[in-house]
Tab-separated table of C-alpha atoms and ligand atoms in Angstrom:
chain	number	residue	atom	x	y	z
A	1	UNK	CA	25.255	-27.434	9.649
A	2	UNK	CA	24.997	-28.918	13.209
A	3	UNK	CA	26.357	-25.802	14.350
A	4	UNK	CA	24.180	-23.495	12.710
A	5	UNK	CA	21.323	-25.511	13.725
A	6	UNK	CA	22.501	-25.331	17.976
A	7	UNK	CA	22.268	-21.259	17.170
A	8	UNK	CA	19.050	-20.978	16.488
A	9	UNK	CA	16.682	-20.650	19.577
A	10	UNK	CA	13.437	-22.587	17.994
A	11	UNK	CA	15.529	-25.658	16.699
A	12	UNK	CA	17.620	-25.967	20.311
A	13	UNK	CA	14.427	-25.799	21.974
A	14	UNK	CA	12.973	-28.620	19.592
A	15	UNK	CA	16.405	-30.228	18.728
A	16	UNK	CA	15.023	-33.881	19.261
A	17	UNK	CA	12.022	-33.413	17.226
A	18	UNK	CA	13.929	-33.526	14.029
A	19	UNK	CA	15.370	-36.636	14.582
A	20	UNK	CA	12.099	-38.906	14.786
A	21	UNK	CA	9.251	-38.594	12.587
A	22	UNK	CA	6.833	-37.682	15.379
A	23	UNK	CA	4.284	-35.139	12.931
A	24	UNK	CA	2.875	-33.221	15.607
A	25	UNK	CA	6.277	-32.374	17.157
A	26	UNK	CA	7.445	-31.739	13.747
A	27	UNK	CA	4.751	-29.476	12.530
A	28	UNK	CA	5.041	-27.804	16.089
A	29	UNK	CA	8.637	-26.792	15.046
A	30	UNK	CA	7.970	-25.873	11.374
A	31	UNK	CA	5.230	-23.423	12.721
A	32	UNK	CA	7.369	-20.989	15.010
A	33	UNK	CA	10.213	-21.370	12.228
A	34	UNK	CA	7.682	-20.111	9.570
A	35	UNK	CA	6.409	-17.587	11.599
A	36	UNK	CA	9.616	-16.066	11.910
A	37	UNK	CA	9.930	-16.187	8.537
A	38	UNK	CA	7.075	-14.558	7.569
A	39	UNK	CA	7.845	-11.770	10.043
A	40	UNK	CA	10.906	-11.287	8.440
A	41	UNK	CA	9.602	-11.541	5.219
A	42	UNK	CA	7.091	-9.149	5.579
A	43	UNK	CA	8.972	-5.344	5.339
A	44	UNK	CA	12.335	-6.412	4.765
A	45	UNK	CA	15.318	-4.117	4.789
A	46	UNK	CA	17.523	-5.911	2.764
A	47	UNK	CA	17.586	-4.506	-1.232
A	48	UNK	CA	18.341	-7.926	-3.002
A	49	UNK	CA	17.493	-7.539	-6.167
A	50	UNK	CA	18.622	-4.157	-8.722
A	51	UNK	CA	18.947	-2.141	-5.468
A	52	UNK	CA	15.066	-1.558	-4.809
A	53	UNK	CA	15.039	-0.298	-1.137
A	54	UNK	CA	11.529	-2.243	0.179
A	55	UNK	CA	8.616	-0.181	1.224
A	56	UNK	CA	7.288	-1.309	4.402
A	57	UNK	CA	4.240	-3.554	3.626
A	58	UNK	CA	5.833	-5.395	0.595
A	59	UNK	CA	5.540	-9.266	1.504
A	60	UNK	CA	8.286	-10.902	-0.467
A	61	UNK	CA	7.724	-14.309	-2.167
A	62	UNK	CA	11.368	-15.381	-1.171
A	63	UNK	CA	14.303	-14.145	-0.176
A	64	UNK	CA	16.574	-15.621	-3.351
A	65	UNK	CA	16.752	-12.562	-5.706
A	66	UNK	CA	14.449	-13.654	-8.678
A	67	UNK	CA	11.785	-13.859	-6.465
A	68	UNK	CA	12.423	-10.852	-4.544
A	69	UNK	CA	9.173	-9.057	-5.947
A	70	UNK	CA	5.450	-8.703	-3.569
A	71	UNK	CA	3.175	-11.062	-5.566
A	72	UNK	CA	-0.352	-9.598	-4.841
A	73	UNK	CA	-1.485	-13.570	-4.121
A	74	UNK	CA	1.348	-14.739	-2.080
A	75	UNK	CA	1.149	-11.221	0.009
A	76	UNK	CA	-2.614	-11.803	0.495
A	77	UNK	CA	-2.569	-15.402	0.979
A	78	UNK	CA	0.176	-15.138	3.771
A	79	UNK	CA	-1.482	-12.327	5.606
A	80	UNK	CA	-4.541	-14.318	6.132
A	81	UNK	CA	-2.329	-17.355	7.563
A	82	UNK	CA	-1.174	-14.999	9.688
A	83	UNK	CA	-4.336	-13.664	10.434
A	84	UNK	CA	-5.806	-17.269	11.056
A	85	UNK	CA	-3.222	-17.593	13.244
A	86	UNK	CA	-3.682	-14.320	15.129
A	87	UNK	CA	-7.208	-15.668	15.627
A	88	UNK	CA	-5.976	-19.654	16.355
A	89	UNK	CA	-2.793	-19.957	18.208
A	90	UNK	CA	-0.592	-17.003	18.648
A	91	UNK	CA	0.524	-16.027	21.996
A	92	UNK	CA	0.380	-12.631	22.985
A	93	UNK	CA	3.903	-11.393	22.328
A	94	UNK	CA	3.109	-13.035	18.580
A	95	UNK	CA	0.389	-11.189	18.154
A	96	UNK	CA	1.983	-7.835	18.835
A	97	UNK	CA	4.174	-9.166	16.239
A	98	UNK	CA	1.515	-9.569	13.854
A	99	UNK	CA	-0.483	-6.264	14.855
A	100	UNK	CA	2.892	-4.524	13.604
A	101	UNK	CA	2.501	-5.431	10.356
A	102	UNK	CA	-0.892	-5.507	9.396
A	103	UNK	CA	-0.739	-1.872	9.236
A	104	UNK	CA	2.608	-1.687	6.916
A	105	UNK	CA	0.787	-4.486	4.441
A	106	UNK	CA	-2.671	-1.808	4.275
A	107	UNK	CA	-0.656	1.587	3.111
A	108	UNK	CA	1.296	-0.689	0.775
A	109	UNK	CA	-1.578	-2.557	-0.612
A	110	UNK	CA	-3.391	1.231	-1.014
A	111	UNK	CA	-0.032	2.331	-2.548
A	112	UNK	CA	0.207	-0.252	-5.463
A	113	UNK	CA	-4.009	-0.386	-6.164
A	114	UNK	CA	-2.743	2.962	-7.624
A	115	UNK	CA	0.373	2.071	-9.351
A	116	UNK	CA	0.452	1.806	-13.331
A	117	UNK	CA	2.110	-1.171	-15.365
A	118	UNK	CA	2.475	0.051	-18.783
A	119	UNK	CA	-0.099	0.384	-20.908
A	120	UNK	CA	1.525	-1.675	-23.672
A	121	UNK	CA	0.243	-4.348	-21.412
A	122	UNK	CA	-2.867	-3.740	-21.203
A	123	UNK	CA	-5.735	-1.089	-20.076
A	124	UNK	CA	-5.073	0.831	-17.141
A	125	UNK	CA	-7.990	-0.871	-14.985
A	126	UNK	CA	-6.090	-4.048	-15.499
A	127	UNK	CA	-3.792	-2.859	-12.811
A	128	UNK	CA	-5.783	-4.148	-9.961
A	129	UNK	CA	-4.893	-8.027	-11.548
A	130	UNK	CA	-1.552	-6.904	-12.028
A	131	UNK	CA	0.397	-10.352	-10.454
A	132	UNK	CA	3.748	-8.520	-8.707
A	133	UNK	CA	5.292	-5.082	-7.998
A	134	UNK	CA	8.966	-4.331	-7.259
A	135	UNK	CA	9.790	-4.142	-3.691
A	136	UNK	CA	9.997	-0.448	-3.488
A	137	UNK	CA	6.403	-0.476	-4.579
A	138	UNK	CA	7.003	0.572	-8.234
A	139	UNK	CA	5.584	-0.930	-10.859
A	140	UNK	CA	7.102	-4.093	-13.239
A	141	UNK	CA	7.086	-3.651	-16.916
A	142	UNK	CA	8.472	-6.021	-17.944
A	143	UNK	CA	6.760	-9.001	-19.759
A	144	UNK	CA	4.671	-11.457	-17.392
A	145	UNK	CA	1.120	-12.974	-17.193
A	146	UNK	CA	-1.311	-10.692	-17.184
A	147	UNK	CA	-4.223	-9.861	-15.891
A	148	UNK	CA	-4.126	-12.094	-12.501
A	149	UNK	CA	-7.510	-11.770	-11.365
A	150	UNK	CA	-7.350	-13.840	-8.170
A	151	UNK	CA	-4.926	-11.570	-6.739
A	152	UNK	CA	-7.199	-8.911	-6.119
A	153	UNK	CA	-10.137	-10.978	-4.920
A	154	UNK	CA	-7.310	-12.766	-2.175
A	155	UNK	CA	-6.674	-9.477	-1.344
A	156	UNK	CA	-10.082	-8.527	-0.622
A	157	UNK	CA	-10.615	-11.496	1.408
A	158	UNK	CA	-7.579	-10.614	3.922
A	159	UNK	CA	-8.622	-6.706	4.803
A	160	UNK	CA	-12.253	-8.284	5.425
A	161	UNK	CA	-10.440	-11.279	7.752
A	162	UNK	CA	-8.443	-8.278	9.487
A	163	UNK	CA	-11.635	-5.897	9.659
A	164	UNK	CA	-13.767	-8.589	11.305
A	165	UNK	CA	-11.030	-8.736	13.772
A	166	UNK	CA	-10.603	-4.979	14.558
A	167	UNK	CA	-14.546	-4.873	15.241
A	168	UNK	CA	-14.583	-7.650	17.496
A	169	UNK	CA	-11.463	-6.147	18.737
A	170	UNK	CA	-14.017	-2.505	19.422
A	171	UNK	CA	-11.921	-0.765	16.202
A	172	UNK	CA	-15.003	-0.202	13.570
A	173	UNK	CA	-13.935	3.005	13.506
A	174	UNK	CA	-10.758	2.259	12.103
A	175	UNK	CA	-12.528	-0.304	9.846
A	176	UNK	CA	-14.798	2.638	8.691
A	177	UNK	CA	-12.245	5.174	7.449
A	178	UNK	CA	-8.980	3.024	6.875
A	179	UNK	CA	-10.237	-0.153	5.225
A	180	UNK	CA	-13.984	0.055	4.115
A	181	UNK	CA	-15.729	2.903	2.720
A	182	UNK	CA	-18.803	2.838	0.571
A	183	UNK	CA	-18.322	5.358	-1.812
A	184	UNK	CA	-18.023	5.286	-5.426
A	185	UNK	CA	-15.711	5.745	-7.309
A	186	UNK	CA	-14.222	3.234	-5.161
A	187	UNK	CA	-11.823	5.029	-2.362
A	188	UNK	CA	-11.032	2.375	-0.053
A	189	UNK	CA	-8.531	-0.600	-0.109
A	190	UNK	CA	-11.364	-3.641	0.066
A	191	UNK	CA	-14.202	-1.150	-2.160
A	192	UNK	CA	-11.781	-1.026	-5.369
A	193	UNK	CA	-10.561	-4.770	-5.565
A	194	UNK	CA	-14.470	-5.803	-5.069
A	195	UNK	CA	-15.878	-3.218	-7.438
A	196	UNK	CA	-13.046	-4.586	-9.759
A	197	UNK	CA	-14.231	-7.976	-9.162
A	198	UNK	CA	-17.743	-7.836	-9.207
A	199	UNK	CA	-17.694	-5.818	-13.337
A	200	UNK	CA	-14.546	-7.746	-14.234
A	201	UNK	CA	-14.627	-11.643	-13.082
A	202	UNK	CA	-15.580	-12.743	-16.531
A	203	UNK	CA	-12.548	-11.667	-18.203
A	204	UNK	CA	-10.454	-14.047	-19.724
A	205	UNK	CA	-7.196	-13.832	-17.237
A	206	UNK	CA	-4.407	-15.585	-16.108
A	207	UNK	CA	-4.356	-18.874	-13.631
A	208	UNK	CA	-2.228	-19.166	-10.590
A	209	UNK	CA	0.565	-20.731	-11.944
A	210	UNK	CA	0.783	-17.668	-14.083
A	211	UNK	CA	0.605	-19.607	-17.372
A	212	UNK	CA	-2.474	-20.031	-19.347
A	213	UNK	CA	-5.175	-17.397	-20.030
A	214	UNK	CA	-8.450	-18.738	-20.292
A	215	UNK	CA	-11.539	-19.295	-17.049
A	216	UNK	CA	-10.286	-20.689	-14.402
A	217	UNK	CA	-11.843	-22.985	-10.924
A	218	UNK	CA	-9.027	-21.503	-8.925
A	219	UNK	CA	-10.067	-17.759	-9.669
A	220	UNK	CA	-13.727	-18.134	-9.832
A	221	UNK	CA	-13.666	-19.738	-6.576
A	222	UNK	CA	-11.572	-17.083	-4.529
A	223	UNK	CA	-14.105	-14.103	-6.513
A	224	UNK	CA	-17.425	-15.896	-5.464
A	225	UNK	CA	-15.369	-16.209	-1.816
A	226	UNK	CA	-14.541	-12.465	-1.733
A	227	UNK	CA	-17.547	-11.092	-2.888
A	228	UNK	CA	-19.911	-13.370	-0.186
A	229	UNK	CA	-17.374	-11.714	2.504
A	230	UNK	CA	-17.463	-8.917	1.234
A	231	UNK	CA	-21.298	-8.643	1.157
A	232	UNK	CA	-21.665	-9.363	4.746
A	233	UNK	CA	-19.226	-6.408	5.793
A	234	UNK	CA	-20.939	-4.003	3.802
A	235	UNK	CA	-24.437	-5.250	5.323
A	236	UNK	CA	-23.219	-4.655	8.531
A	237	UNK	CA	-21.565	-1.190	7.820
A	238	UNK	CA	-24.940	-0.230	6.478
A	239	UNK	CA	-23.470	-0.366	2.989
A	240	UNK	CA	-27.117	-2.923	1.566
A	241	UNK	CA	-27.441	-1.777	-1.688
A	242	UNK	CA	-23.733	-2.675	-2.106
A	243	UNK	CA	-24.175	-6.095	-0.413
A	244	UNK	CA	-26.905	-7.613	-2.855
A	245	UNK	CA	-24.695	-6.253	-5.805
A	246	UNK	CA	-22.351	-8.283	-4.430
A	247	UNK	CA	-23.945	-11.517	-3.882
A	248	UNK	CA	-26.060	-11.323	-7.132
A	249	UNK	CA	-22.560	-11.768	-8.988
A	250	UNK	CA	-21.465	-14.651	-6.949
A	251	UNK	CA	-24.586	-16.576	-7.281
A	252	UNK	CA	-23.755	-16.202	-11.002
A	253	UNK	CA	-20.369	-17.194	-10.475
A	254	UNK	CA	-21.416	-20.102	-8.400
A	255	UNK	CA	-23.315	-21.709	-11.907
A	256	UNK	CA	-20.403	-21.028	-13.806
A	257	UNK	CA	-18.020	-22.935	-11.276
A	258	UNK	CA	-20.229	-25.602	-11.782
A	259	UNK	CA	-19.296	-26.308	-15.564
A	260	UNK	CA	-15.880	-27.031	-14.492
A	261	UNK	CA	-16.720	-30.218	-13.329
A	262	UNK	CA	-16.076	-33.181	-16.676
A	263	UNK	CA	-18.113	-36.181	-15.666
A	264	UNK	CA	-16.102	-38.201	-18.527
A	265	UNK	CA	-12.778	-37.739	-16.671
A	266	UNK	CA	-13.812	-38.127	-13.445
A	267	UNK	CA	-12.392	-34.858	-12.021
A	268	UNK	CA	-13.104	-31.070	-11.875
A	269	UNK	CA	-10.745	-29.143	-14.830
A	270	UNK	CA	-8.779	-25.965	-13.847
A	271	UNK	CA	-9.614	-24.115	-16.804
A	272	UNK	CA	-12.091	-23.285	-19.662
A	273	UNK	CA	-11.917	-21.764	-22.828
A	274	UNK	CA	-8.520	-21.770	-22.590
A	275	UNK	CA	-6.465	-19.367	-25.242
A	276	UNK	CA	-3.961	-21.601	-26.738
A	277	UNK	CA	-0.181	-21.146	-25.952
A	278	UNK	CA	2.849	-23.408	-25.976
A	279	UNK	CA	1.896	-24.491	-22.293
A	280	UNK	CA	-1.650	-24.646	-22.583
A	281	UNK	CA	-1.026	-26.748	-25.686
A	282	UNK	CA	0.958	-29.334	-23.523
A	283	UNK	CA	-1.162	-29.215	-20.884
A	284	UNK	CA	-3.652	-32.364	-21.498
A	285	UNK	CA	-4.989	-33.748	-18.052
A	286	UNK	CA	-6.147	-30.408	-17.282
A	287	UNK	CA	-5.839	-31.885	-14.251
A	288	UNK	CA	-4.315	-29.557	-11.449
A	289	UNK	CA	-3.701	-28.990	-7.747
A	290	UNK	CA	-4.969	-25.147	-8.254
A	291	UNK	CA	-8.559	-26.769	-8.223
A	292	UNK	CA	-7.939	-28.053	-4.244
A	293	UNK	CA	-6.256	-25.002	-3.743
A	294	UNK	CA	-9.743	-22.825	-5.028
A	295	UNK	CA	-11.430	-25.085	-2.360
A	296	UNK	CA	-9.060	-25.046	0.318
A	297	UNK	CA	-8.942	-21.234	-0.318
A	298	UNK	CA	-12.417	-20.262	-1.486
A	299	UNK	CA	-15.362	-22.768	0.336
A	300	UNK	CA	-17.029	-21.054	2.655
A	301	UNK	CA	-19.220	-23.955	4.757
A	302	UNK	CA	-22.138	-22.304	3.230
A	303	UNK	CA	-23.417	-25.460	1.330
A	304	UNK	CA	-21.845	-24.571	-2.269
A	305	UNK	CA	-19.336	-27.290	-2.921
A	306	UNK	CA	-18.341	-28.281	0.535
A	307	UNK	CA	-14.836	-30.199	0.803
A	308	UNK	CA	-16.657	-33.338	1.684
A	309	UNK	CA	-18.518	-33.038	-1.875
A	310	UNK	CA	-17.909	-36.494	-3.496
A	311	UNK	CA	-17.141	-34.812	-6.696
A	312	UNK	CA	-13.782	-33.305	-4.282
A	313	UNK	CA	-13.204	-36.478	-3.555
A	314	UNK	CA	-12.831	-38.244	-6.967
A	315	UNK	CA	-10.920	-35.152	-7.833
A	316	UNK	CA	-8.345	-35.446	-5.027
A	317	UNK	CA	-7.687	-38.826	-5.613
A	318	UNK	CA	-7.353	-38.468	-9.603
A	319	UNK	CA	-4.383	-36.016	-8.824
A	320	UNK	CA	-2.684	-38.490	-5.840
A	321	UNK	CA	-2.680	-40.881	-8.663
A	322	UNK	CA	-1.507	-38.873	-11.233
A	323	UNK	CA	1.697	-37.567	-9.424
A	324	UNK	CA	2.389	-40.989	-7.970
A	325	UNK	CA	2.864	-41.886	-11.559
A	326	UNK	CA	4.668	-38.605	-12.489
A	327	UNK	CA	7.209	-38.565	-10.251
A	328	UNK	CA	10.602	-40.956	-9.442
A	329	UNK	CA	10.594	-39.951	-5.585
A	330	UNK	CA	7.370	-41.157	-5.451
A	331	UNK	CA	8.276	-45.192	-5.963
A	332	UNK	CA	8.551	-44.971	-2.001
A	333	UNK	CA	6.548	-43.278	0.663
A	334	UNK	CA	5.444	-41.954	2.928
A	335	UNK	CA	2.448	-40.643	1.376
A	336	UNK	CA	2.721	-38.772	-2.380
A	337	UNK	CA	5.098	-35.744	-2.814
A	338	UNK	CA	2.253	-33.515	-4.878
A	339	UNK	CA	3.170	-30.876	-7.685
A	340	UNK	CA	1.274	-28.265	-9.338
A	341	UNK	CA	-0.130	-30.317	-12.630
A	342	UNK	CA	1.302	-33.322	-13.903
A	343	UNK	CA	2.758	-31.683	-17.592
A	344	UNK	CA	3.974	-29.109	-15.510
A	345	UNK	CA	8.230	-28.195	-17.184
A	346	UNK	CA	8.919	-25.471	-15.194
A	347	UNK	CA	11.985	-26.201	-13.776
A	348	UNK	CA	12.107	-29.524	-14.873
A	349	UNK	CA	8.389	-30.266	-13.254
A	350	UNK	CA	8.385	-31.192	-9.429
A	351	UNK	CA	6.697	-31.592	-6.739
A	352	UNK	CA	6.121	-28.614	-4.920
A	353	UNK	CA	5.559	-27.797	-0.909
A	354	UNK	CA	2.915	-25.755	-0.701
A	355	UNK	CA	0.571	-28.369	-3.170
A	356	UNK	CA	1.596	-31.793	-1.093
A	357	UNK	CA	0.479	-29.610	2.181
A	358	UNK	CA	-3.055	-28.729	0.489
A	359	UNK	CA	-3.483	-32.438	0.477
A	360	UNK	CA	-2.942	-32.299	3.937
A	361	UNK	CA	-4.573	-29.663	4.847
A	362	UNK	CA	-7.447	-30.968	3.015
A	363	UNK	CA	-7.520	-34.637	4.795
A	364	UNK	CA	-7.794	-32.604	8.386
A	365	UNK	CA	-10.434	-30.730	6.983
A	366	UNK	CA	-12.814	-33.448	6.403
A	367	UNK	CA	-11.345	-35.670	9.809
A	368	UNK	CA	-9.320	-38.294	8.565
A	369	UNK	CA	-6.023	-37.305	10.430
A	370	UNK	CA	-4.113	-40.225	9.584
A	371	UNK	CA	-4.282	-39.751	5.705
A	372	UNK	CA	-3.228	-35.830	6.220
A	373	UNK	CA	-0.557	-37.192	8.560
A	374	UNK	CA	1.242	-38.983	5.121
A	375	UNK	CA	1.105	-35.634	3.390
A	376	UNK	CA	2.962	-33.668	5.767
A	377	UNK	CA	5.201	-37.270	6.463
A	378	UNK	CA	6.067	-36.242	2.972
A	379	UNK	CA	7.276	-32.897	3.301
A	380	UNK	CA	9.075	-33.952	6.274
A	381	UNK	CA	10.994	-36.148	5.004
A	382	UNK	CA	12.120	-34.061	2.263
A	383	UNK	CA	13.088	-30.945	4.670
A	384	UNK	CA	16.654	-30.212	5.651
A	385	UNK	CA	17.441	-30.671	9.320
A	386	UNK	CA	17.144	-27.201	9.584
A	387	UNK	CA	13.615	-27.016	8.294
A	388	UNK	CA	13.752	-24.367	5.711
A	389	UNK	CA	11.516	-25.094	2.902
A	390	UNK	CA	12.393	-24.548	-0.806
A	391	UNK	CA	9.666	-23.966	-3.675
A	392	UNK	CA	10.137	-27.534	-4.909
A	393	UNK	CA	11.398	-30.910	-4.327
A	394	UNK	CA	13.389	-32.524	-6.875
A	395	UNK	CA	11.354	-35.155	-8.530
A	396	UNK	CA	14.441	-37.831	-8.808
A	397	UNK	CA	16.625	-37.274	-6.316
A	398	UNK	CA	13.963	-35.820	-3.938
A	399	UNK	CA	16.648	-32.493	-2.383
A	400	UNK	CA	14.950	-29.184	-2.256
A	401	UNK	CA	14.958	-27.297	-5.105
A	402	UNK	CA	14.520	-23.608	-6.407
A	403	UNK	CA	13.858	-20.289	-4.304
A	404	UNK	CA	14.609	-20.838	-0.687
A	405	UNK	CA	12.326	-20.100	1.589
A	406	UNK	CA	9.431	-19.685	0.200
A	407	UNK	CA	6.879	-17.533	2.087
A	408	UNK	CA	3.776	-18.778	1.185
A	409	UNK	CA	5.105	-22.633	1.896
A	410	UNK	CA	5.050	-21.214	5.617
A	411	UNK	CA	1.460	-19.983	4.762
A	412	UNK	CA	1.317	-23.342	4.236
A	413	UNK	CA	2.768	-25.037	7.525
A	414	UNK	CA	0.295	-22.511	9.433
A	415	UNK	CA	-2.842	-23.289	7.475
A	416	UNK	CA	-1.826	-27.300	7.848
A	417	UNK	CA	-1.026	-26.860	11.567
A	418	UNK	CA	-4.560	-25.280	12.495
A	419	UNK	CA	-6.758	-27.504	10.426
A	420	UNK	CA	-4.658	-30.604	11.870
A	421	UNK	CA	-4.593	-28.967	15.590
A	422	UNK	CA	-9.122	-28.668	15.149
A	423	UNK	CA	-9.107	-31.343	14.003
A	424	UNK	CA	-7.509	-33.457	16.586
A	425	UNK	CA	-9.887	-31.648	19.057
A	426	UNK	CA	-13.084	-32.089	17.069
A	427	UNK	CA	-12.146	-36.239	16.864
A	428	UNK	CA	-11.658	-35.431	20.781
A	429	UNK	CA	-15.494	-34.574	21.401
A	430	UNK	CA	-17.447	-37.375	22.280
B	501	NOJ	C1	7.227	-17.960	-13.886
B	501	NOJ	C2	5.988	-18.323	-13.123
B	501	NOJ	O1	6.013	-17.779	-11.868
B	501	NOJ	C3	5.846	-19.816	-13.061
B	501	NOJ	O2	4.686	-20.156	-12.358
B	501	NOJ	C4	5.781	-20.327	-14.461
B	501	NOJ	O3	5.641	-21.713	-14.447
B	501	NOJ	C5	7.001	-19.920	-15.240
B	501	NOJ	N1	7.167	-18.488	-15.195
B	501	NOJ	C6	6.931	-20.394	-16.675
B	501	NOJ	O4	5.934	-19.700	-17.377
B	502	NOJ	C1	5.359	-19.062	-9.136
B	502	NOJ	C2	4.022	-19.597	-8.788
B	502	NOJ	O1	3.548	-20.344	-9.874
B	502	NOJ	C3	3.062	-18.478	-8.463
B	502	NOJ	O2	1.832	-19.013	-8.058
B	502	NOJ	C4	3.607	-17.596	-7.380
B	502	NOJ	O3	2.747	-16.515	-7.192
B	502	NOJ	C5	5.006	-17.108	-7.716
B	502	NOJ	N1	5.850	-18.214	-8.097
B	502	NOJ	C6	5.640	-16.398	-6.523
B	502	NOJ	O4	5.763	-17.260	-5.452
């Protein structure tokens, strides 16, 4: 393993940062090893999994075979890390990396808006909350959750993030007749997710974790998120009658988000009217990290239920508690290794990555450095020397566990590293 770990350029360069537990360093490394990642993940070549050649633009979710599919949330939710980080940090050789792909992701994201699961699943319109594709772009039929409908709305959100950048950029011509167009029927990659979303966000669908039907905080806070984005492109391309379509469904999705909150408990719920199911029957606390993730992913600093809402708070520190409790690893620190809900069997139930760096990601948000510091602590000290991140951590003997590198954890470092990097420079400002 020492070996392998002199070859690679990023970890020579950084080679004494894994050996104390300085955060910043460590977080310094993890970011230009999860870039590279993501680059590679993004258009692979390799056919993994029942020979399916990738079409350029598929993001996978990992590189271990099972998970060798593009997931419409993870593609979506790792081009926008890459996109904050176009915007953040990236040199200029990294962002002709990133300029390559963007391009790839938008004909592949136009290509599967118009592929067809079977309709033994469901009505064809459900396609646009269909969860994953095969890698060549084809659809899967096979049994999964279905209908998915943050995936669309995440997607919406990252063509907006990229089209705001091409127009500062002086490319609203590109913006005009690649990625937004107002006609109807819908006939451009952000139009048919939104028009999707704004006739369709009150369907019972499927949750994050790809489990329980019902409503969900997660979901209804992405929509309301693409929708208000949404709106203020289509203002400014002239598109008005569109825009106050738009926001008149997100101010009734904003009421609705609100009944998620259980004053009893202490803590907002992740889901509503949920249809019962072997997991959603297990599934008590109703207590879930997908709820900071709706934040984390879907506040917009507009006023509605800002991170620093006290009702966040309780919330965050109901599900510190709960997985403190939950988990063996977690008899020692630093900080709490955070999974996904505390019932949660899959696998066996962990902790996960991506979930203890929301916690993070969420304590540089609102300034307190120190406490987000633990979080990624945590992850740290779970990572291989190497610093390749699994899905999980095992919650007794604390090794990675299941698919290795898992894109979206890299999502993940970058979000983590930019909110911790502003907010070292905001604490900076007299
Ligand atoms: C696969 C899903 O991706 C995962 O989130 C879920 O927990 C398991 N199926 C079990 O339903
Ligand atoms: C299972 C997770 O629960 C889900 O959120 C994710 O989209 C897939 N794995 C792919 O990473």
């Amino acid at each position: 393993m020492f070996k392998a770990f002199l070859l690679s350029s990023i970890v020579v360069l950084n080679f004494n940062a894994y050996a104390h537990t300085d955060i910043s360093n460590w977080l310094n490394c993890e970011r230009l090893l999860g870039l590279k990642i993501i680059l590679q993940n993004i258009s692979p070549t390799k056919a993994l999994l029942n020979n399916l050649i990738p079409r350029p633009g598929s993001v996978v979710a990992s590189t271990t075979p099972r998970y060798y599919y593009h997931w419409t949330r993870d593609a979506a939710l790792v081009i926008d890390s890459l996109l904050q980080y176009y915007e953040y940090a990236a040199s200029a050789e990294e962002k002709n990396e990133i300029r390559k792909k963007l391009p790839e992701y938008l004909e592949l994201s136009r290509h599967i808006q118009d592929v067809y699961t079977d309709e033994k699943w469901g009505p064809p319109i459900f396609n646009l909350g269909e969860a994953k594709f095969n890698v060549d772009g084809s659809a899967y039929n096979d049994f999964w959750g279905r209908p998915q409908n943050d995936g669309p709305a995440l997607r919406a959100v990252s063509f907006v993030h990229w089209a705001r950048i091409l127009m500062a950029e002086g490319q609203e011509s590109f913006v005009r007749s690649q990625i937004y167009t107002a006609n109807i029927p819908a006939n451009s990659v952000i139009k048919k997710d939104i028009e999707y979303i704004s006739h369709h966000w009150r369907d019972l669908n499927v949750e994050p974790w790809e489990e329980v039907k019902g409503d969900h905080f997660y979901n209804r806070m992405v929509q309301r998120k693409s929708l208000i984005v949404t709106a203020q492109l289509a203002r400014d391309l002239g598109d008005v009658a569109a825009a106050g379509w738009y926001i008149s469904q997100a101010k009734e999705i904003e009421s609705t988000i609100l009944k998620f909150w259980d004053e009893q408990r202490g803590y907002f719920v992740a889901t509503l009217n949920g249809v019962p199911s072997d997991i959603h029957d297990y599934k008590h606390s109703n207590l879930d990290i997908s709820v900071l993730l709706g934040l984390l992913h879907g506040s917009l600093d507009d006023g509605f239920l800002p991170l620093t809402d006290p009702r966040v708070k309780k919330t965050v520190e109901k599900l510190i508690e709960a997985f403190k409790q939950t988990y063996e690893v977690n008899k020692h620190g630093p900080g709490v290794a955070i999974g996904r809900y505390p019932e949660d069997r899959y696998e066996g139930g962990n902790p996960w990555v991506l979930t203890t760096l929301a916690v993070a990601e969420y304590y540089y948000k609102i300034g307190q450095i120190d406490k987000g510091d633990e979080f990624v602590a945590r992850v740290q000290y779970h990572t291989p020397a190497s610093g390749n991140l699994n899905e999980q951590i095992d919650r007794n003997n604390g090794y990675m566990k299941s698919v290795e590198d898992l894109t979206w954890n890299y999502a993940a470092i970058l979000t983590a590293f930019i909110a911790r990097d502003k907010a070292i420079k905001a604490a900076a400002v007299p």
